[in-house]
Amino acid sequence: MTAFVQPSPLLEARDLTKLYGNVQALDKASFTVGEGITGLLGPNGAGKSTAIRIFLGLTDATSGSALVMGADTRNPEARVRLGYMPEHDCLPPNQSAANFLTHMAEVSGIPPSRSRALAADTLRHVGLFEERYRPIGGYSTGMKQRVKLAQALVHDPILILLDEPTAGLDPTGRTEMLNLIRRIAREFGISVVLSTHLMQDVERTCDNIVLLDLGRVKESADVKSLTQETELVYIEVANNRDEFISELQSRNLQPTLETNAISIPDVDGPKFDAIRDSLVASEARLVRMGPRQRALIDLFRT
Amino acid sequence: MTTDQQERTGTVFDIGYQSYEGTREGRGLAWKTLIIDGVKNGMGIGRGGWAKFLPWLVLSPTIATGLVFAAIAAFFEQLGIEVDTGEGANVIDLPGHEDLTSVISFMILIFAAFVGPELVCPDRRNRVIHLYFVRPITMLDYLGARWCALFILLLAASLLPHITLWVGLLFGVADALGHIQDNWLDIPRFVGNSIVFAIFTTSITIAISSITDRRMIATLIIIGIIMIASIAPGIISIFNPSDTVTELINLIGLIDLSSNIVPSIFFDTYSENYNLNIAIPIVWVILLTIGSIAATWRFYQAQR
């Protein structure tokens, strides 16, 4: 009989704690990151960058352990199939993107005979093939972001860590970058950790989410389950709103008046009938009615 | 029937993302890559004209000095005057390898001041260093490879004038074989001196370059330290200290140390010129080297 072996997660944090003097950046954070796109979400100071720095082996945890594909982060071999795109500028302005990527591929262990071709391929995938021989210093912000992404991909990693990849981009550039990230995961088969404080980026892009707040893991689940529809129904009417609310109350429903709409909790079959009857009785004109989808922002409210 | 137009028509396929299935070499390749990159950066290879011009501007006088020394020897040989550049009987005592070391050491220190910061400062200024440290290499790999790159450049800068002089003398003297027999010991002497000089100059230059991420500021600091350290013994000598104290103070002067004191140990003239125990300058050079390497390590640990 063959025993089923559970594949180890790509990243694993166990009771990860990091102290900078008296400041606690991470407080016994435990989470795992598997395949697909995982959003590491949290406000500034939540501990996202510290967690990434620990996984990259740039700093040691005060206590707890961090594993990259089952290997200790202090072992350089753990970074052979790991890519990293930092938030800040990190590109040499005098070099061409092609030369820079070739150099980085070689530093990552790709033989010189293959590194130039890999660099050209990677630049093609991020949409910089035509500009690959121009000095990076002359690139736009969006192009520089793409070079930063390309250098994280050039050695064909299994997992890339992206730190605020949409920072400084205009709406079009942001959409393009998020599409590119999705493509990396779906078409290239490279898993992604997207560290950001922008919930929309996570909602639009990620499969899973690790929510950090004040160094603690507040939530760790797949995005769908966190944003699934709730049993709360929103109703917007064009007129007779007060009468409509009175009718609802008379039918033992508990309407709550919000900014533009009325919400009713725990709606099932008979209650939908009661809502219909209330609309008819109050002669209110229905504009919109539907189940409410939770937004990730609600996680911060709980 | 196919027309010419149809024959030329092709289809471009986007083969999509191709995973890399080949071999992945270890940290050895990273070292090699970083060393080659460092040597190229140092000499301005693959960069603009000014980046190439500056190192060669500083380096070319050292080679020219070797050529001049060889030309002088050849000139006297042409006149039929017996010359000696080694340990043989002096007829006309022309400058040899030890004298060449005295002349070129200062120039190579200046060369190090220009090239050394070029190897490490831009990586920190452009923050490329963060990308190196997330690759499968350690800080030791990075610093070791950059150190080796500068060492290679300084060793080459130090050896080239000597090789020029040695070859020049071979062509200049009538009895080349006799010259080799009489002066073969010069080779291990200038090679040994060049290695030691390159080791401690590399270590000091990298340590000082770690202080700042601006190349020109690092260059000015290095030149400033070389100058101040060389002027200080002269200022202290105003107070007429004893010979031993003077010799001890002279060890601070990097120019004197690299031009006279260390070469005199290799060329076996130390006891003729200095009273201080020979172990003291040797230990001092070792301490300078180890101290500089330790300081570099600390700077980088702090900035990580």
PDB file of C-alpha atoms in Angstrom, chain A residues 53 56-59 74 76-86 88-95 100 102-112 114 118 121-122 124-125 151-157 183 187-190, chain B residues 13-38 40-41 46-48 118 122-123 125-139 141 146 215 301 303-304:
ATOM      1  CA  ARG A  53      12.249  39.403   4.709  1.00  0.00           C
ATOM      2  CA  LEU A  56      13.950  35.526   1.900  1.00  0.00           C
ATOM      3  CA  GLY A  57      16.587  34.922   4.552  1.00  0.00           C
ATOM      4  CA  LEU A  58      17.317  38.650   4.850  1.00  0.00           C
ATOM      5  CA  THR A  59      16.595  38.676   8.569  1.00  0.00           C
ATOM      6  CA  ARG A  74      18.830  30.514   6.435  1.00  0.00           C
ATOM      7  CA  PRO A  76      20.803  29.760   0.576  1.00  0.00           C
ATOM      8  CA  GLU A  77      19.684  26.657  -1.331  1.00  0.00           C
ATOM      9  CA  ALA A  78      16.125  27.482  -0.205  1.00  0.00           C
ATOM     10  CA  ARG A  79      16.258  30.470  -2.561  1.00  0.00           C
ATOM     11  CA  VAL A  80      17.243  28.537  -5.706  1.00  0.00           C
ATOM     12  CA  ARG A  81      13.624  28.431  -6.949  1.00  0.00           C
ATOM     13  CA  LEU A  82      12.429  31.596  -5.228  1.00  0.00           C
ATOM     14  CA  GLY A  83      11.989  34.992  -6.890  1.00  0.00           C
ATOM     15  CA  TYR A  84      11.508  38.388  -5.286  1.00  0.00           C
ATOM     16  CA  MET A  85      10.285  41.692  -6.607  1.00  0.00           C
ATOM     17  CA  PRO A  86      10.909  44.487  -4.092  1.00  0.00           C
ATOM     18  CA  HIS A  88      11.537  50.056  -4.009  1.00  0.00           C
ATOM     19  CA  ASP A  89      13.792  50.867  -6.962  1.00  0.00           C
ATOM     20  CA  CYS A  90      16.549  48.290  -7.317  1.00  0.00           C
ATOM     21  CA  LEU A  91      17.728  48.539 -10.912  1.00  0.00           C
ATOM     22  CA  PRO A  92      21.064  49.730 -12.319  1.00  0.00           C
ATOM     23  CA  PRO A  93      20.276  52.710 -14.573  1.00  0.00           C
ATOM     24  CA  ASN A  94      23.298  52.279 -16.860  1.00  0.00           C
ATOM     25  CA  GLN A  95      22.689  48.666 -17.801  1.00  0.00           C
ATOM     26  CA  PHE A 100      20.972  42.883 -16.197  1.00  0.00           C
ATOM     27  CA  THR A 102      21.418  37.727 -17.936  1.00  0.00           C
ATOM     28  CA  HIS A 103      23.676  38.645 -15.033  1.00  0.00           C
ATOM     29  CA  MET A 104      20.970  37.899 -12.462  1.00  0.00           C
ATOM     30  CA  ALA A 105      20.187  34.542 -14.084  1.00  0.00           C
ATOM     31  CA  GLU A 106      23.850  33.561 -13.825  1.00  0.00           C
ATOM     32  CA  VAL A 107      24.031  34.642 -10.183  1.00  0.00           C
ATOM     33  CA  SER A 108      21.018  32.351  -9.642  1.00  0.00           C
ATOM     34  CA  GLY A 109      22.947  29.413 -11.111  1.00  0.00           C
ATOM     35  CA  ILE A 110      21.718  29.365 -14.728  1.00  0.00           C
ATOM     36  CA  PRO A 111      24.694  28.510 -16.983  1.00  0.00           C
ATOM     37  CA  PRO A 112      25.914  31.390 -19.192  1.00  0.00           C
ATOM     38  CA  ARG A 114      21.339  29.552 -21.379  1.00  0.00           C
ATOM     39  CA  LEU A 118      16.184  33.007 -20.728  1.00  0.00           C
ATOM     40  CA  ASP A 121      12.339  35.103 -23.194  1.00  0.00           C
ATOM     41  CA  THR A 122      11.421  36.586 -19.825  1.00  0.00           C
ATOM     42  CA  ARG A 124       9.256  39.006 -24.011  1.00  0.00           C
ATOM     43  CA  HIS A 125       6.760  37.617 -21.530  1.00  0.00           C
ATOM     44  CA  GLN A 151      14.380  39.661 -12.761  1.00  0.00           C
ATOM     45  CA  ALA A 152      12.265  37.735 -10.249  1.00  0.00           C
ATOM     46  CA  LEU A 153      11.189  35.331 -13.018  1.00  0.00           C
ATOM     47  CA  VAL A 154      14.370  34.943 -15.043  1.00  0.00           C
ATOM     48  CA  HIS A 155      15.669  31.840 -13.221  1.00  0.00           C
ATOM     49  CA  ASP A 156      12.296  30.054 -13.579  1.00  0.00           C
ATOM     50  CA  PRO A 157      11.278  30.008  -9.915  1.00  0.00           C
ATOM     51  CA  ARG A 183      -0.898  35.115 -16.270  1.00  0.00           C
ATOM     52  CA  GLU A 187      -0.052  30.130 -17.734  1.00  0.00           C
ATOM     53  CA  PHE A 188       3.500  29.935 -16.392  1.00  0.00           C
ATOM     54  CA  GLY A 189       2.541  27.748 -13.420  1.00  0.00           C
ATOM     55  CA  ILE A 190       4.540  29.914 -11.033  1.00  0.00           C
TER      56      ILE A 190
ATOM     57  CA  PHE B  13       3.973  30.649 -33.173  1.00  0.00           C
ATOM     58  CA  ASP B  14       4.006  31.919 -29.642  1.00  0.00           C
ATOM     59  CA  ILE B  15       5.338  28.877 -27.860  1.00  0.00           C
ATOM     60  CA  GLY B  16       4.361  30.388 -24.527  1.00  0.00           C
ATOM     61  CA  TYR B  17       6.292  30.087 -21.315  1.00  0.00           C
ATOM     62  CA  GLN B  18       8.954  27.406 -21.333  1.00  0.00           C
ATOM     63  CA  SER B  19      10.113  26.109 -17.972  1.00  0.00           C
ATOM     64  CA  TYR B  20      13.851  25.825 -17.596  1.00  0.00           C
ATOM     65  CA  GLU B  21      14.727  22.143 -17.370  1.00  0.00           C
ATOM     66  CA  GLY B  22      18.526  22.424 -17.624  1.00  0.00           C
ATOM     67  CA  THR B  23      21.154  22.203 -14.932  1.00  0.00           C
ATOM     68  CA  ARG B  24      21.428  24.757 -12.161  1.00  0.00           C
ATOM     69  CA  GLU B  25      24.968  25.422 -11.120  1.00  0.00           C
ATOM     70  CA  GLY B  26      25.846  26.255  -7.567  1.00  0.00           C
ATOM     71  CA  ARG B  27      27.422  29.216  -5.858  1.00  0.00           C
ATOM     72  CA  GLY B  28      30.637  28.694  -7.834  1.00  0.00           C
ATOM     73  CA  LEU B  29      28.985  30.185 -10.908  1.00  0.00           C
ATOM     74  CA  ALA B  30      27.682  33.091  -8.831  1.00  0.00           C
ATOM     75  CA  TRP B  31      31.232  33.796  -7.621  1.00  0.00           C
ATOM     76  CA  LYS B  32      32.597  33.613 -11.176  1.00  0.00           C
ATOM     77  CA  THR B  33      29.823  35.887 -12.482  1.00  0.00           C
ATOM     78  CA  LEU B  34      30.309  38.444  -9.730  1.00  0.00           C
ATOM     79  CA  ILE B  35      34.094  38.442 -10.164  1.00  0.00           C
ATOM     80  CA  ILE B  36      33.894  38.927 -13.946  1.00  0.00           C
ATOM     81  CA  ASP B  37      31.231  41.605 -13.479  1.00  0.00           C
ATOM     82  CA  GLY B  38      33.434  43.333 -10.889  1.00  0.00           C
ATOM     83  CA  LYS B  40      34.472  44.640 -16.061  1.00  0.00           C
ATOM     84  CA  ASN B  41      32.899  47.372 -13.932  1.00  0.00           C
ATOM     85  CA  GLY B  46      30.706  47.626 -21.393  1.00  0.00           C
ATOM     86  CA  ARG B  47      30.227  51.161 -20.122  1.00  0.00           C
ATOM     87  CA  GLY B  48      30.750  54.683 -21.396  1.00  0.00           C
ATOM     88  CA  GLU B 118      33.157  51.309  -8.465  1.00  0.00           C
ATOM     89  CA  PRO B 122      26.707  51.414  -7.104  1.00  0.00           C
ATOM     90  CA  ASP B 123      25.211  48.105  -5.906  1.00  0.00           C
ATOM     91  CA  ARG B 125      23.251  53.113  -4.224  1.00  0.00           C
ATOM     92  CA  ASN B 126      20.974  51.475  -6.826  1.00  0.00           C
ATOM     93  CA  ARG B 127      19.885  48.899  -4.209  1.00  0.00           C
ATOM     94  CA  VAL B 128      20.759  46.055  -6.563  1.00  0.00           C
ATOM     95  CA  ILE B 129      22.390  44.486  -3.527  1.00  0.00           C
ATOM     96  CA  HIS B 130      18.921  43.517  -2.241  1.00  0.00           C
ATOM     97  CA  LEU B 131      18.457  41.433  -5.363  1.00  0.00           C
ATOM     98  CA  TYR B 132      21.790  39.683  -4.845  1.00  0.00           C
ATOM     99  CA  PHE B 133      20.985  38.716  -1.272  1.00  0.00           C
ATOM    100  CA  VAL B 134      17.687  37.069  -2.256  1.00  0.00           C
ATOM    101  CA  ARG B 135      19.503  34.821  -4.732  1.00  0.00           C
ATOM    102  CA  PRO B 136      21.002  31.520  -3.576  1.00  0.00           C
ATOM    103  CA  ILE B 137      24.181  33.207  -2.377  1.00  0.00           C
ATOM    104  CA  THR B 138      25.308  34.526   0.983  1.00  0.00           C
ATOM    105  CA  MET B 139      26.723  37.890   1.968  1.00  0.00           C
ATOM    106  CA  ASP B 141      29.769  35.047  -1.438  1.00  0.00           C
ATOM    107  CA  ARG B 146      33.835  41.580  -5.096  1.00  0.00           C
ATOM    108  CA  ARG B 215      31.561  56.458  -5.561  1.00  0.00           C
ATOM    109  CA  GLN B 301      25.663  43.265   8.456  1.00  0.00           C
ATOM    110  CA  GLN B 303      22.990  47.646   6.375  1.00  0.00           C
ATOM    111  CA  ARG B 304      21.307  44.340   5.627  1.00  0.00           C
TER     112      ARG B 304
END
